[in-house]
Short mmCIF file of C-alpha atoms in Angstrom, two decimals:
data_model
loop_
_atom_site.label_atom_id
_atom_site.label_comp_id
_atom_site.label_asym_id
_atom_site.label_seq_id
_atom_site.Cartn_x
_atom_site.Cartn_y
_atom_site.Cartn_z
CA MET A 1 -46.15 -19.11 -31.56
CA LYS A 2 -43.65 -18.89 -28.72
CA HIS A 3 -40.71 -21.27 -28.42
CA PRO A 4 -39.03 -20.36 -25.10
CA GLY A 5 -36.89 -23.50 -24.92
CA TRP A 6 -35.43 -23.06 -28.40
CA ILE A 7 -34.90 -19.32 -27.93
CA ALA A 8 -33.20 -19.85 -24.54
CA GLY A 9 -30.88 -22.44 -26.10
CA SER A 10 -30.08 -20.08 -28.96
CA TRP A 11 -29.16 -17.21 -26.64
CA ALA A 12 -27.17 -19.49 -24.32
CA SER A 13 -25.10 -20.81 -27.25
CA ALA A 14 -24.54 -17.32 -28.64
CA LEU A 15 -23.44 -15.86 -25.29
CA LEU A 16 -21.11 -18.79 -24.66
CA LEU A 17 -19.45 -18.27 -28.05
CA GLY A 18 -19.28 -14.51 -27.48
CA LEU A 19 -17.73 -14.95 -24.02
CA PRO A 20 -14.08 -14.77 -25.21
CA VAL A 21 -14.60 -11.29 -26.67
CA LEU A 22 -16.28 -10.01 -23.51
CA ALA A 23 -13.65 -11.65 -21.29
CA LEU A 24 -10.86 -10.16 -23.37
CA VAL A 25 -12.19 -6.63 -23.06
CA PHE A 26 -12.96 -7.01 -19.34
CA SER A 27 -9.51 -8.43 -18.60
CA ALA A 28 -7.78 -5.69 -20.57
CA PHE A 29 -9.50 -2.89 -18.68
CA SER A 30 -9.46 -4.42 -15.21
CA ALA A 31 -5.93 -5.82 -14.96
CA ASP A 32 -2.70 -4.21 -13.79
CA GLY A 33 -0.99 -2.45 -16.67
CA GLU A 34 2.60 -2.16 -15.38
CA LEU A 35 4.11 -4.47 -18.00
CA PHE A 36 1.92 -2.96 -20.70
CA SER A 37 3.12 0.54 -19.75
CA HIS A 38 6.71 -0.66 -19.99
CA LEU A 39 6.07 -2.10 -23.46
CA ALA A 40 4.29 1.09 -24.52
CA ASP A 41 7.32 3.15 -23.48
CA THR A 42 9.86 0.90 -25.21
CA VAL A 43 8.98 -1.51 -28.02
CA LEU A 44 5.24 -1.14 -28.65
CA PRO A 45 5.61 1.78 -31.13
CA ASP A 46 7.93 -0.39 -33.23
CA TYR A 47 5.44 -3.28 -33.06
CA LEU A 48 2.64 -1.00 -34.23
CA ALA A 49 4.74 0.50 -37.02
CA ASN A 50 5.86 -2.92 -38.27
CA THR A 51 2.30 -4.20 -38.20
CA ALA A 52 0.97 -1.20 -40.14
CA CYS A 53 3.77 -1.38 -42.73
CA LEU A 54 3.28 -5.12 -43.17
CA VAL A 55 -0.48 -4.77 -43.68
CA LEU A 56 -0.05 -1.94 -46.18
CA GLY A 57 2.66 -3.86 -48.05
CA VAL A 58 0.69 -7.10 -48.27
CA VAL A 59 -2.52 -5.33 -49.33
CA GLY A 60 -0.67 -3.29 -51.96
CA LEU A 61 1.12 -6.32 -53.43
CA SER A 62 -2.05 -8.43 -53.33
CA LEU A 63 -3.89 -5.75 -55.30
CA LEU A 64 -0.99 -5.56 -57.76
CA PHE A 65 -1.04 -9.34 -58.22
CA GLY A 66 -4.78 -9.92 -58.08
CA VAL A 67 -6.57 -7.11 -59.92
CA PRO A 68 -4.70 -7.22 -63.29
CA THR A 69 -4.77 -11.03 -63.18
CA ALA A 70 -8.52 -11.07 -62.56
CA TRP A 71 -9.14 -8.72 -65.49
CA LEU A 72 -6.86 -10.66 -67.84
CA VAL A 73 -8.53 -13.99 -67.03
CA ALA A 74 -12.06 -12.55 -67.11
CA MET A 75 -11.76 -10.34 -70.19
CA CYS A 76 -8.83 -11.51 -72.34
CA GLN A 77 -7.79 -14.60 -74.26
CA VAL A 78 -4.85 -15.51 -72.05
CA PRO A 79 -2.94 -18.75 -72.85
CA GLY A 80 -4.48 -21.55 -70.78
CA ARG A 81 -7.35 -19.33 -69.68
CA ARG A 82 -9.67 -22.17 -68.63
CA ALA A 83 -7.00 -23.80 -66.47
CA LEU A 84 -5.97 -20.44 -65.00
CA GLN A 85 -9.48 -19.85 -63.68
CA TRP A 86 -8.92 -22.49 -60.98
CA ALA A 87 -5.10 -22.63 -60.92
CA LEU A 88 -4.90 -19.05 -59.61
CA MET A 89 -6.84 -20.15 -56.51
CA LEU A 90 -4.28 -22.83 -55.58
CA PRO A 91 -1.93 -20.56 -53.56
CA MET A 92 -4.69 -20.25 -50.94
CA ALA A 93 -4.05 -23.89 -49.99
CA MET A 94 -0.36 -23.24 -49.17
CA PRO A 95 0.45 -22.30 -45.55
CA SER A 96 2.35 -19.03 -45.71
CA TYR A 97 5.13 -20.19 -43.35
CA ILE A 98 5.95 -23.08 -45.70
CA VAL A 99 6.20 -20.69 -48.65
CA ALA A 100 8.39 -18.46 -46.47
CA TYR A 101 10.75 -21.34 -45.69
CA VAL A 102 10.97 -22.46 -49.33
CA TYR A 103 11.88 -19.02 -50.62
CA THR A 104 14.24 -18.29 -47.76
CA ASP A 105 16.05 -21.52 -48.55
CA LEU A 106 16.18 -20.62 -52.25
CA LEU A 107 17.08 -16.94 -51.98
CA ASP A 108 19.34 -16.71 -48.92
CA TYR A 109 23.09 -16.14 -49.27
CA SER A 110 23.72 -19.86 -48.82
CA GLY A 111 20.87 -20.84 -51.15
CA PRO A 112 21.23 -22.34 -54.62
CA LEU A 113 20.32 -19.15 -56.50
CA GLN A 114 22.96 -16.89 -54.99
CA GLY A 115 25.44 -19.76 -54.95
CA GLY A 116 24.90 -20.28 -58.68
CA LEU A 117 25.32 -16.55 -59.37
CA ARG A 118 28.60 -16.45 -57.44
CA THR A 119 29.89 -19.45 -59.35
CA LEU A 120 28.77 -18.03 -62.70
CA PHE A 121 30.23 -14.54 -62.26
CA GLY A 122 33.16 -15.35 -59.95
CA TRP A 123 31.89 -13.29 -57.02
CA GLN A 124 33.59 -14.05 -53.72
CA SER A 125 31.58 -12.21 -51.04
CA PRO A 126 28.38 -10.19 -50.51
CA ALA A 127 30.43 -7.03 -51.09
CA ASP A 128 30.89 -8.05 -54.74
CA TYR A 129 27.19 -7.88 -55.64
CA TRP A 130 23.75 -6.81 -54.45
CA PHE A 131 20.84 -9.19 -53.93
CA PRO A 132 17.50 -8.36 -52.25
CA ALA A 133 17.30 -9.70 -48.69
CA ILE A 134 14.42 -12.10 -48.13
CA ARG A 135 14.47 -12.03 -44.30
CA THR A 136 13.01 -8.54 -44.11
CA LEU A 137 9.64 -6.91 -43.72
CA GLY A 138 9.47 -6.53 -47.49
CA GLY A 139 10.26 -10.22 -47.94
CA ALA A 140 7.50 -11.19 -45.50
CA ALA A 141 5.02 -8.92 -47.32
CA TRP A 142 5.95 -10.54 -50.66
CA VAL A 143 5.53 -14.07 -49.29
CA LEU A 144 2.17 -13.29 -47.67
CA ALA A 145 0.94 -11.55 -50.84
CA LEU A 146 1.78 -14.66 -52.90
CA VAL A 147 -0.56 -16.66 -50.67
CA LEU A 148 -3.30 -14.06 -50.13
CA PHE A 149 -3.71 -12.46 -53.57
CA PRO A 150 -6.31 -15.12 -54.62
CA TYR A 151 -8.80 -13.33 -52.33
CA VAL A 152 -8.46 -10.30 -54.58
CA TYR A 153 -8.43 -12.42 -57.74
CA LEU A 154 -11.62 -14.30 -56.86
CA LEU A 155 -13.74 -11.29 -55.89
CA ALA A 156 -12.40 -8.99 -58.62
CA ARG A 157 -12.85 -11.63 -61.33
CA ALA A 158 -16.44 -12.27 -60.23
CA SER A 159 -17.11 -8.52 -60.33
CA PHE A 160 -15.60 -8.14 -63.82
CA LEU A 161 -17.70 -11.04 -65.13
CA GLU A 162 -20.88 -9.47 -63.70
CA GLN A 163 -20.32 -6.16 -65.45
CA SER A 164 -22.55 -5.28 -68.37
CA VAL A 165 -20.86 -6.07 -71.67
CA SER A 166 -22.95 -3.39 -73.40
CA LEU A 167 -21.37 -0.72 -71.18
CA ILE A 168 -17.89 -1.88 -72.15
CA HIS A 169 -18.85 -1.98 -75.84
CA SER A 170 -20.19 1.56 -75.50
CA SER A 171 -16.88 2.72 -74.05
CA ARG A 172 -15.06 1.13 -77.02
CA LEU A 173 -17.39 2.91 -79.47
CA LEU A 174 -16.52 6.18 -77.75
CA GLY A 175 -12.86 5.61 -78.58
CA CYS A 176 -11.54 3.94 -75.43
CA SER A 177 -8.83 1.32 -75.78
CA PRO A 178 -9.13 -1.91 -73.74
CA TRP A 179 -6.76 -0.38 -71.17
CA GLN A 180 -8.80 2.82 -70.96
CA SER A 181 -12.04 0.80 -70.62
CA PHE A 182 -10.46 -1.11 -67.75
CA ARG A 183 -9.16 2.01 -66.01
CA ARG A 184 -12.20 4.25 -66.49
CA LEU A 185 -15.07 1.77 -66.37
CA SER A 186 -14.30 -1.77 -65.19
CA LEU A 187 -12.04 -0.81 -62.28
CA PRO A 188 -14.42 1.76 -60.71
CA LEU A 189 -17.35 -0.66 -61.06
CA ALA A 190 -15.32 -3.40 -59.36
CA ARG A 191 -14.17 -1.13 -56.53
CA PRO A 192 -16.65 -2.46 -53.90
CA ALA A 193 -15.54 -6.06 -54.48
CA ILE A 194 -11.88 -5.04 -54.46
CA MET A 195 -12.33 -3.19 -51.16
CA VAL A 196 -13.92 -6.26 -49.59
CA ALA A 197 -10.99 -8.37 -50.81
CA ALA A 198 -8.46 -5.84 -49.53
CA SER A 199 -10.07 -5.88 -46.08
CA LEU A 200 -9.94 -9.71 -46.04
CA VAL A 201 -6.26 -9.63 -46.98
CA ALA A 202 -5.56 -7.05 -44.26
CA MET A 203 -7.30 -9.17 -41.61
CA GLU A 204 -5.47 -12.32 -42.70
CA THR A 205 -2.18 -10.40 -42.50
CA LEU A 206 -3.01 -9.20 -38.99
CA ALA A 207 -3.85 -12.78 -38.01
CA ASP A 208 -0.62 -14.28 -39.36
CA PHE A 209 1.84 -15.43 -36.73
CA ALA A 210 4.02 -18.14 -38.25
CA THR A 211 5.45 -16.14 -41.15
CA VAL A 212 6.36 -13.03 -39.16
CA HIS A 213 7.80 -15.21 -36.39
CA PHE A 214 9.89 -17.11 -38.92
CA PHE A 215 11.22 -13.83 -40.33
CA ALA A 216 11.86 -12.54 -36.76
CA LEU A 217 9.60 -9.52 -37.27
CA ASN A 218 8.15 -7.82 -34.21
CA THR A 219 4.44 -7.31 -34.81
CA LEU A 220 1.39 -7.21 -32.56
CA THR A 221 0.79 -10.92 -33.16
CA THR A 222 4.26 -11.96 -32.02
CA ALA A 223 4.03 -9.51 -29.11
CA ILE A 224 0.87 -11.24 -27.84
CA TYR A 225 2.47 -14.67 -28.17
CA ASP A 226 5.73 -13.64 -26.48
CA THR A 227 3.97 -11.72 -23.70
CA TRP A 228 1.90 -14.74 -22.71
CA LEU A 229 4.50 -17.50 -23.11
CA GLY A 230 7.60 -15.41 -22.36
CA TYR A 231 6.42 -13.16 -19.52
CA GLY A 232 3.44 -15.26 -18.37
CA SER A 233 1.26 -12.15 -18.30
CA LEU A 234 -2.21 -12.99 -19.56
CA ALA A 235 -3.45 -9.51 -18.64
CA THR A 236 -0.86 -7.73 -20.81
CA ALA A 237 -1.52 -10.17 -23.63
CA ALA A 238 -5.20 -9.29 -23.31
CA LYS A 239 -4.43 -5.57 -23.60
CA LEU A 240 -2.35 -6.16 -26.73
CA SER A 241 -5.12 -8.38 -28.11
CA CYS A 242 -7.63 -5.59 -27.65
CA LEU A 243 -5.40 -3.33 -29.74
CA MET A 244 -5.44 -5.87 -32.54
CA LEU A 245 -9.18 -6.42 -32.15
CA LEU A 246 -9.67 -2.66 -32.45
CA ALA A 247 -7.62 -2.70 -35.68
CA VAL A 248 -9.86 -5.45 -37.09
CA VAL A 249 -13.02 -3.53 -36.15
CA LEU A 250 -11.63 -0.38 -37.81
CA LEU A 251 -10.81 -2.32 -40.98
CA ILE A 252 -14.34 -3.70 -41.16
CA ALA A 253 -15.84 -0.27 -40.48
CA LEU A 254 -13.68 1.41 -43.15
CA GLU A 255 -14.60 -1.26 -45.70
CA ARG A 256 -18.32 -0.87 -45.04
CA ARG A 257 -18.10 2.93 -45.02
CA SER A 258 -16.36 2.89 -48.40
CA ARG A 259 -19.34 1.02 -49.87
CA ARG A 260 -22.11 2.75 -47.93
CA ARG A 261 -23.20 5.20 -50.62
CA GLN A 262 -22.38 3.08 -53.62
CA GLN A 263 -25.21 1.70 -55.69
CA VAL A 264 -24.07 -0.06 -58.84
CA PHE A 265 -26.52 -1.55 -61.32
CA GLN A 266 -24.61 -3.20 -64.11
CA LYS A 267 -26.40 -6.14 -65.71
CA SER A 268 -28.75 -5.62 -68.61
CA MET A 269 -32.01 -7.52 -68.78
CA GLY A 270 -31.18 -9.52 -71.89
CA HIS A 271 -28.61 -12.23 -72.47
CA GLU A 272 -25.15 -10.89 -73.27
CA ALA A 273 -22.35 -12.84 -74.87
CA PRO A 274 -19.19 -12.80 -72.71
CA LEU A 275 -16.52 -10.30 -73.72
CA SER A 276 -13.08 -11.61 -74.66
CA TYR A 277 -10.32 -9.36 -75.94
CA PRO A 278 -8.00 -11.21 -78.34
CA LEU A 279 -4.31 -11.01 -77.42
CA LYS A 280 -1.54 -11.56 -79.95
CA GLY A 281 2.21 -11.36 -80.05
CA LEU A 282 4.08 -9.79 -77.14
CA PRO A 283 0.96 -8.79 -75.09
CA ARG A 284 -0.26 -12.41 -75.21
CA LEU A 285 3.16 -13.70 -74.15
CA LEU A 286 3.47 -11.20 -71.27
CA ALA A 287 -0.08 -11.87 -70.05
CA GLY A 288 0.59 -15.62 -70.02
CA LEU A 289 3.92 -15.20 -68.24
CA TRP A 290 2.35 -12.93 -65.61
CA CYS A 291 -0.59 -15.21 -64.79
CA TRP A 292 1.26 -18.52 -64.92
CA GLY A 293 4.21 -16.97 -63.08
CA LEU A 294 1.94 -16.24 -60.10
CA VAL A 295 0.71 -19.85 -60.13
CA LEU A 296 4.30 -21.06 -60.26
CA ALA A 297 5.55 -18.76 -57.51
CA GLY A 298 2.56 -19.12 -55.19
CA PHE A 299 1.87 -22.84 -55.48
CA ALA A 300 3.66 -25.00 -58.07
CA LEU A 301 7.26 -24.35 -56.99
CA PRO A 302 6.69 -24.65 -53.19
CA PHE A 303 4.53 -27.75 -53.65
CA ALA A 304 7.07 -29.39 -55.96
CA ILE A 305 9.77 -28.84 -53.34
CA LEU A 306 7.47 -30.27 -50.65
CA LEU A 307 6.84 -33.37 -52.78
CA ASP A 308 10.58 -33.79 -53.33
CA TYR A 309 11.25 -33.54 -49.58
CA GLY A 310 8.33 -35.82 -48.80
CA VAL A 311 9.57 -38.59 -51.09
CA ARG A 312 13.23 -38.35 -50.09
CA TYR A 313 12.59 -38.15 -46.36
CA PHE A 314 9.51 -40.37 -46.17
CA ALA A 315 11.21 -42.98 -44.00
CA LEU A 316 12.22 -40.32 -41.45
CA SER A 317 8.82 -38.58 -41.55
CA TRP A 318 6.46 -41.57 -41.35
CA THR A 319 6.78 -42.31 -37.65
CA PRO A 320 4.36 -43.32 -34.88
CA GLU A 321 4.52 -39.71 -33.68
CA PHE A 322 3.43 -38.43 -37.10
CA VAL A 323 0.47 -40.83 -37.12
CA ARG A 324 -0.47 -39.70 -33.61
CA PHE A 325 -0.28 -36.01 -34.55
CA ALA A 326 -2.40 -36.64 -37.64
CA GLY A 327 -4.91 -38.45 -35.43
CA ASN A 328 -4.93 -35.49 -33.03
CA SER A 329 -5.71 -33.11 -35.89
CA LEU A 330 -8.48 -35.36 -37.20
CA LEU A 331 -9.97 -35.70 -33.71
CA ILE A 332 -10.18 -32.02 -32.80
CA SER A 333 -11.24 -31.02 -36.32
CA ALA A 334 -14.03 -33.62 -36.35
CA LEU A 335 -15.21 -32.56 -32.86
CA THR A 336 -15.20 -28.90 -33.90
CA ALA A 337 -17.10 -29.64 -37.11
CA LEU A 338 -19.77 -31.68 -35.28
CA LEU A 339 -20.26 -29.00 -32.62
CA ALA A 340 -20.37 -26.28 -35.30
CA MET A 341 -23.08 -28.23 -37.15
CA ALA A 342 -25.16 -28.52 -33.98
CA VAL A 343 -24.79 -24.85 -33.00
CA ALA A 344 -25.45 -23.60 -36.55
CA LEU A 345 -28.55 -25.76 -36.85
CA LEU A 346 -29.86 -24.55 -33.47
CA LEU A 347 -29.27 -20.87 -34.24
CA GLY A 348 -30.58 -21.11 -37.80
CA PHE A 349 -33.74 -22.95 -36.74
CA CYS A 350 -34.44 -20.47 -33.93
CA ARG A 351 -34.07 -17.67 -36.42
CA ARG A 352 -36.58 -19.52 -38.61
CA LEU A 353 -39.05 -19.97 -35.74
CA ASP A 354 -38.91 -16.37 -34.52
CA GLY A 355 -38.50 -14.48 -37.78
CA SER A 356 -38.16 -11.09 -36.07
CA THR A 357 -35.20 -8.76 -36.44
CA ARG A 358 -34.03 -9.46 -32.88
CA SER A 359 -33.59 -13.14 -33.72
CA LEU A 360 -30.59 -12.13 -35.87
CA LEU A 361 -28.68 -10.95 -32.80
CA PRO A 362 -27.70 -14.43 -31.47
CA LEU A 363 -26.34 -15.34 -34.91
CA ARG A 364 -24.25 -12.18 -35.08
CA ILE A 365 -22.92 -12.62 -31.53
CA ALA A 366 -21.95 -16.23 -32.22
CA ALA A 367 -20.17 -15.28 -35.44
CA MET A 368 -17.99 -12.54 -33.88
CA GLY A 369 -15.05 -14.88 -33.39
CA TYR A 370 -14.47 -15.32 -37.12
CA ALA A 371 -13.13 -11.77 -37.39
CA MET A 372 -10.65 -12.33 -34.55
CA PRO A 373 -7.07 -13.36 -35.35
CA GLY A 374 -6.19 -16.79 -33.96
CA THR A 375 -3.72 -15.43 -31.40
CA VAL A 376 -6.22 -12.86 -30.12
CA LEU A 377 -8.96 -15.47 -29.96
CA ALA A 378 -6.70 -17.82 -28.00
CA ILE A 379 -6.10 -15.17 -25.34
CA GLY A 380 -9.86 -14.47 -25.22
CA VAL A 381 -10.50 -18.18 -24.63
CA LEU A 382 -7.75 -18.54 -22.02
CA VAL A 383 -9.02 -15.66 -19.86
CA PRO A 384 -12.41 -17.18 -18.87
CA LEU A 385 -11.27 -20.81 -18.94
CA THR A 386 -8.30 -20.08 -16.66
CA ALA A 387 -10.60 -18.25 -14.25
CA LEU A 388 -13.00 -21.21 -14.30
CA ASP A 389 -10.14 -23.64 -13.65
CA PHE A 390 -9.03 -21.63 -10.61
CA GLY A 391 -12.62 -21.36 -9.42
CA ILE A 392 -13.23 -25.10 -9.71
CA ASN A 393 -10.02 -25.92 -7.83
CA ASP A 394 -10.74 -23.32 -5.12
CA LEU A 395 -14.21 -24.79 -4.66
CA ALA A 396 -12.76 -28.29 -4.39
CA ASP A 397 -10.29 -27.09 -1.72
CA TRP A 398 -13.09 -25.38 0.20
CA LEU A 399 -15.07 -28.63 0.14
CA GLY A 400 -12.03 -30.56 1.34
CA MET A 401 -11.63 -32.43 -1.93
CA GLN A 402 -8.68 -32.80 -4.26
CA GLY A 403 -8.87 -30.33 -7.12
CA PRO A 404 -9.10 -31.65 -10.69
CA GLY A 405 -6.22 -29.43 -11.87
CA LEU A 406 -6.37 -27.87 -15.31
CA LEU A 407 -9.72 -29.36 -16.18
CA LEU A 408 -10.41 -26.91 -19.04
CA THR A 409 -7.13 -25.33 -20.14
CA GLY A 410 -5.16 -28.55 -19.77
CA THR A 411 -7.43 -30.72 -21.91
CA LEU A 412 -8.92 -30.69 -25.39
CA THR A 413 -11.73 -28.48 -24.10
CA ALA A 414 -9.77 -25.26 -24.65
CA ILE A 415 -8.59 -25.99 -28.18
CA VAL A 416 -11.95 -27.35 -29.38
CA PHE A 417 -13.82 -24.42 -27.83
CA GLY A 418 -11.35 -21.97 -29.41
CA TYR A 419 -11.74 -23.57 -32.83
CA LEU A 420 -15.53 -23.54 -32.45
CA VAL A 421 -15.58 -19.83 -31.60
CA ARG A 422 -13.24 -19.13 -34.53
CA PHE A 423 -15.01 -21.12 -37.25
CA VAL A 424 -18.67 -21.55 -36.28
CA ALA A 425 -19.50 -18.53 -38.45
CA ILE A 426 -18.74 -20.64 -41.53
CA ALA A 427 -21.32 -23.25 -40.55
CA ILE A 428 -23.83 -20.56 -39.55
CA GLY A 429 -23.55 -18.88 -42.94
CA SER A 430 -24.00 -22.16 -44.77
CA VAL A 431 -27.06 -23.22 -42.74
CA GLU A 432 -28.58 -19.75 -42.88
CA SER A 433 -28.28 -19.74 -46.67
CA SER A 434 -29.86 -23.20 -46.97
CA MET A 435 -32.73 -22.40 -44.61
CA GLY A 436 -33.49 -19.22 -46.51
CA LYS A 437 -34.39 -21.34 -49.54
CA ILE A 438 -37.07 -23.36 -47.69
CA SER A 439 -40.60 -22.16 -48.41
CA PRO A 440 -42.57 -20.96 -45.33
CA SER A 441 -45.51 -22.99 -46.59
CA LEU A 442 -43.64 -26.16 -45.59
CA ASP A 443 -43.54 -24.94 -41.98
CA ALA A 444 -47.28 -24.26 -42.06
CA ALA A 445 -47.94 -27.67 -43.59
CA ALA A 446 -45.89 -29.41 -40.88
CA ARG A 447 -47.77 -27.58 -38.12
CA SER A 448 -51.14 -28.41 -39.70
CA LEU A 449 -50.13 -32.10 -39.56
CA GLY A 450 -49.51 -31.84 -35.83
CA GLN A 451 -45.73 -31.57 -35.83
CA GLY A 452 -44.10 -29.62 -33.04
CA SER A 453 -40.85 -27.66 -33.37
CA GLY A 454 -38.66 -30.73 -32.86
CA GLY A 455 -40.59 -32.81 -35.37
CA MET A 456 -40.56 -29.99 -37.90
CA LEU A 457 -36.78 -29.68 -37.57
CA ARG A 458 -36.20 -33.44 -37.78
CA ARG A 459 -38.61 -34.26 -40.61
CA VAL A 460 -38.67 -31.09 -42.73
CA HIS A 461 -35.70 -28.78 -42.24
CA LEU A 462 -32.90 -31.23 -41.52
CA PRO A 463 -33.37 -33.25 -44.75
CA LEU A 464 -33.59 -30.03 -46.79
CA VAL A 465 -30.50 -28.34 -45.31
CA ARG A 466 -28.28 -31.40 -45.01
CA ARG A 467 -26.21 -30.48 -48.09
CA GLY A 468 -25.54 -26.97 -46.79
CA LEU A 469 -24.92 -28.35 -43.31
CA PHE A 470 -22.40 -30.84 -44.67
CA ALA A 471 -20.66 -28.16 -46.76
CA GLY A 472 -20.32 -25.89 -43.71
CA ALA A 473 -19.04 -28.74 -41.54
CA LEU A 474 -16.51 -29.69 -44.22
CA LEU A 475 -15.15 -26.16 -44.38
CA VAL A 476 -14.95 -25.97 -40.57
CA PHE A 477 -13.09 -29.30 -40.53
CA ILE A 478 -10.56 -28.10 -43.12
CA GLU A 479 -9.98 -24.73 -41.44
CA SER A 480 -9.45 -26.52 -38.11
CA MET A 481 -6.88 -28.83 -39.70
CA LYS A 482 -4.87 -25.80 -40.88
CA GLU A 483 -5.22 -23.52 -37.84
CA LEU A 484 -1.87 -22.73 -36.21
CA PRO A 485 -1.83 -19.63 -33.92
CA ALA A 486 -4.74 -20.78 -31.74
CA ALA A 487 -3.32 -24.32 -31.61
CA LEU A 488 0.06 -23.06 -30.37
CA LEU A 489 -1.54 -21.29 -27.41
CA LEU A 490 -4.50 -23.57 -26.59
CA ARG A 491 -3.14 -27.09 -27.06
CA PRO A 492 -2.66 -29.22 -23.92
CA PHE A 493 0.84 -30.09 -22.74
CA ASN A 494 2.62 -32.63 -24.96
CA PHE A 495 -0.16 -32.38 -27.55
CA GLU A 496 0.74 -31.68 -31.18
CA THR A 497 -1.36 -31.22 -34.29
CA LEU A 498 -0.12 -31.53 -37.86
CA ALA A 499 0.08 -27.74 -38.08
CA THR A 500 2.18 -27.35 -34.92
CA HIS A 501 4.27 -30.41 -35.89
CA VAL A 502 5.14 -28.90 -39.29
CA TYR A 503 5.71 -25.44 -37.85
CA GLN A 504 8.17 -26.81 -35.30
CA PHE A 505 10.32 -28.21 -38.10
CA VAL A 506 9.99 -24.97 -40.08
CA SER A 507 11.12 -22.96 -37.04
CA ASP A 508 14.15 -25.25 -36.72
CA GLU A 509 14.75 -24.87 -40.49
CA MET A 510 14.21 -28.59 -41.01
CA LEU A 511 11.21 -28.57 -43.34
CA GLU A 512 12.47 -31.80 -44.90
CA ARG A 513 11.31 -33.67 -41.77
CA GLY A 514 7.93 -31.94 -41.74
CA ALA A 515 7.27 -32.05 -45.48
CA LEU A 516 4.93 -35.04 -45.24
CA GLY A 517 2.67 -33.25 -42.77
CA ALA A 518 2.78 -30.11 -44.90
CA ILE A 519 1.68 -32.11 -47.95
CA VAL A 520 -1.30 -33.48 -46.01
CA ILE A 521 -2.29 -29.96 -44.90
CA VAL A 522 -2.04 -28.65 -48.48
CA LEU A 523 -4.04 -31.53 -49.94
CA VAL A 524 -6.76 -31.03 -47.32
CA GLY A 525 -6.76 -27.32 -48.13
CA LEU A 526 -7.36 -28.08 -51.81
CA VAL A 527 -10.77 -29.60 -51.06
CA PRO A 528 -12.68 -26.30 -50.62
CA LEU A 529 -10.92 -24.84 -53.66
CA ILE A 530 -12.12 -27.75 -55.81
CA TRP A 531 -15.59 -27.32 -54.36
CA ILE A 532 -15.59 -23.55 -55.05
CA ASN A 533 -14.36 -24.11 -58.60
CA ARG A 534 -17.09 -26.67 -59.29
CA SER A 535 -19.69 -24.28 -57.87
CA LEU A 536 -18.45 -21.45 -60.09
CA ASP A 537 -18.47 -23.74 -63.14
CA SER A 538 -22.02 -24.88 -62.42
CA GLN A 539 -23.16 -21.27 -62.02
CA GLY A 540 -21.42 -20.32 -65.24
CA HIS A 541 -23.30 -23.05 -67.13
#
């Protein structure tokens, strides 16, 4: 059965969402490269080197934090093990630039820690002692790793729990200690999951703008931002964005290549009791300190400071402007979530109607934006929308009419479209998963009762996928609330979101005034973590 209307709508939606990538590449190769050549001859090598070093540092520290922690929580009787299972996910809810500000304030020369040390030991100047500098590339890598290591923890822990207990028992019978079993058996078996997590951490590091900007580090992300807003050169920003997009594609390709020839079959057919190594004495104490120390450093301490600022400066923070900015965030996040639901439902249903391999292509095209860093995506959105704005105004002039001005780039259209391109993949994945669970016999039954495609969607599929659709929309809403790089470049004039409002205070080193907004962002970010934890608990039982 052919469905030309549905298929045409599916392809139109996919091509519209894939337009920023195509526009970015076209603009990069067709525009004048004089400024880009100047950057390439002067500062671009330093930008590339800083970016590479930052990615390697964050990935290395995230693996150091995440892999041992995942194994301890999955396989050992760590103090507070049940609470740690969800507490170690909490750092994901903290915006990295807020953590950067908190630790800069604590660890700088004028901060309370160094001030206390000088008072305690009688030191008078920096020449009297050595203390690691926080405003460095290493400091930025440490801060980002504190926020991103839960990616490694989550995937590695899931992989360790899926491993066959009988294999581990066999290794113990052959004389391996728990450490040797981990190093020789558990770690190699978990390598595919760890590689996926490492690639996610690398892409998140590439996408970060606020932290590196706060630490005054020159990376590709800051170069794109400065080139567009500082030099006003969208073409050069597009060329730099293509470099970053190429880095993302290479990361994805390397991750998939590393797993291409790996086939791991671990689970036995029978029921296996979970493995739990008992820890006593010093090992138990060190394991507890390590795991709870990461929770403290990555979430508890920064959030406690935010709460303190929020309470003490509530009167200064709760202003009509704050309420308006919160309303702006709610508005664009709700619009993005609703549009993402509609697009995901359209693409998923068309995939259901067609069923051929080619019907996957619109879904994959529409989901391309999720792999793009926010700054890169913003440039990709600005290129076609700016051209359309000029075209509309030129047409109005030709017709003797007054042009509408910045109809697309000067309104909410740009920021909502950018968010949709960035996060629609989340909704698509959720709907695709839910539709895959619907029996094909229900489609046949609906057709036999005289229902067309629209009736089948309305009466059969929509009620059955509404939970998955709602979950995807919720995640899109939350990600839109937190998004910063795209908001900085795509927002209309005199338009602030909670994320840009908080970041402005962080940039001015006045987090006290933005603490209330930061608390709201963190609390909203906790929602998917609670949902994930409940899902894992229900699967475990």
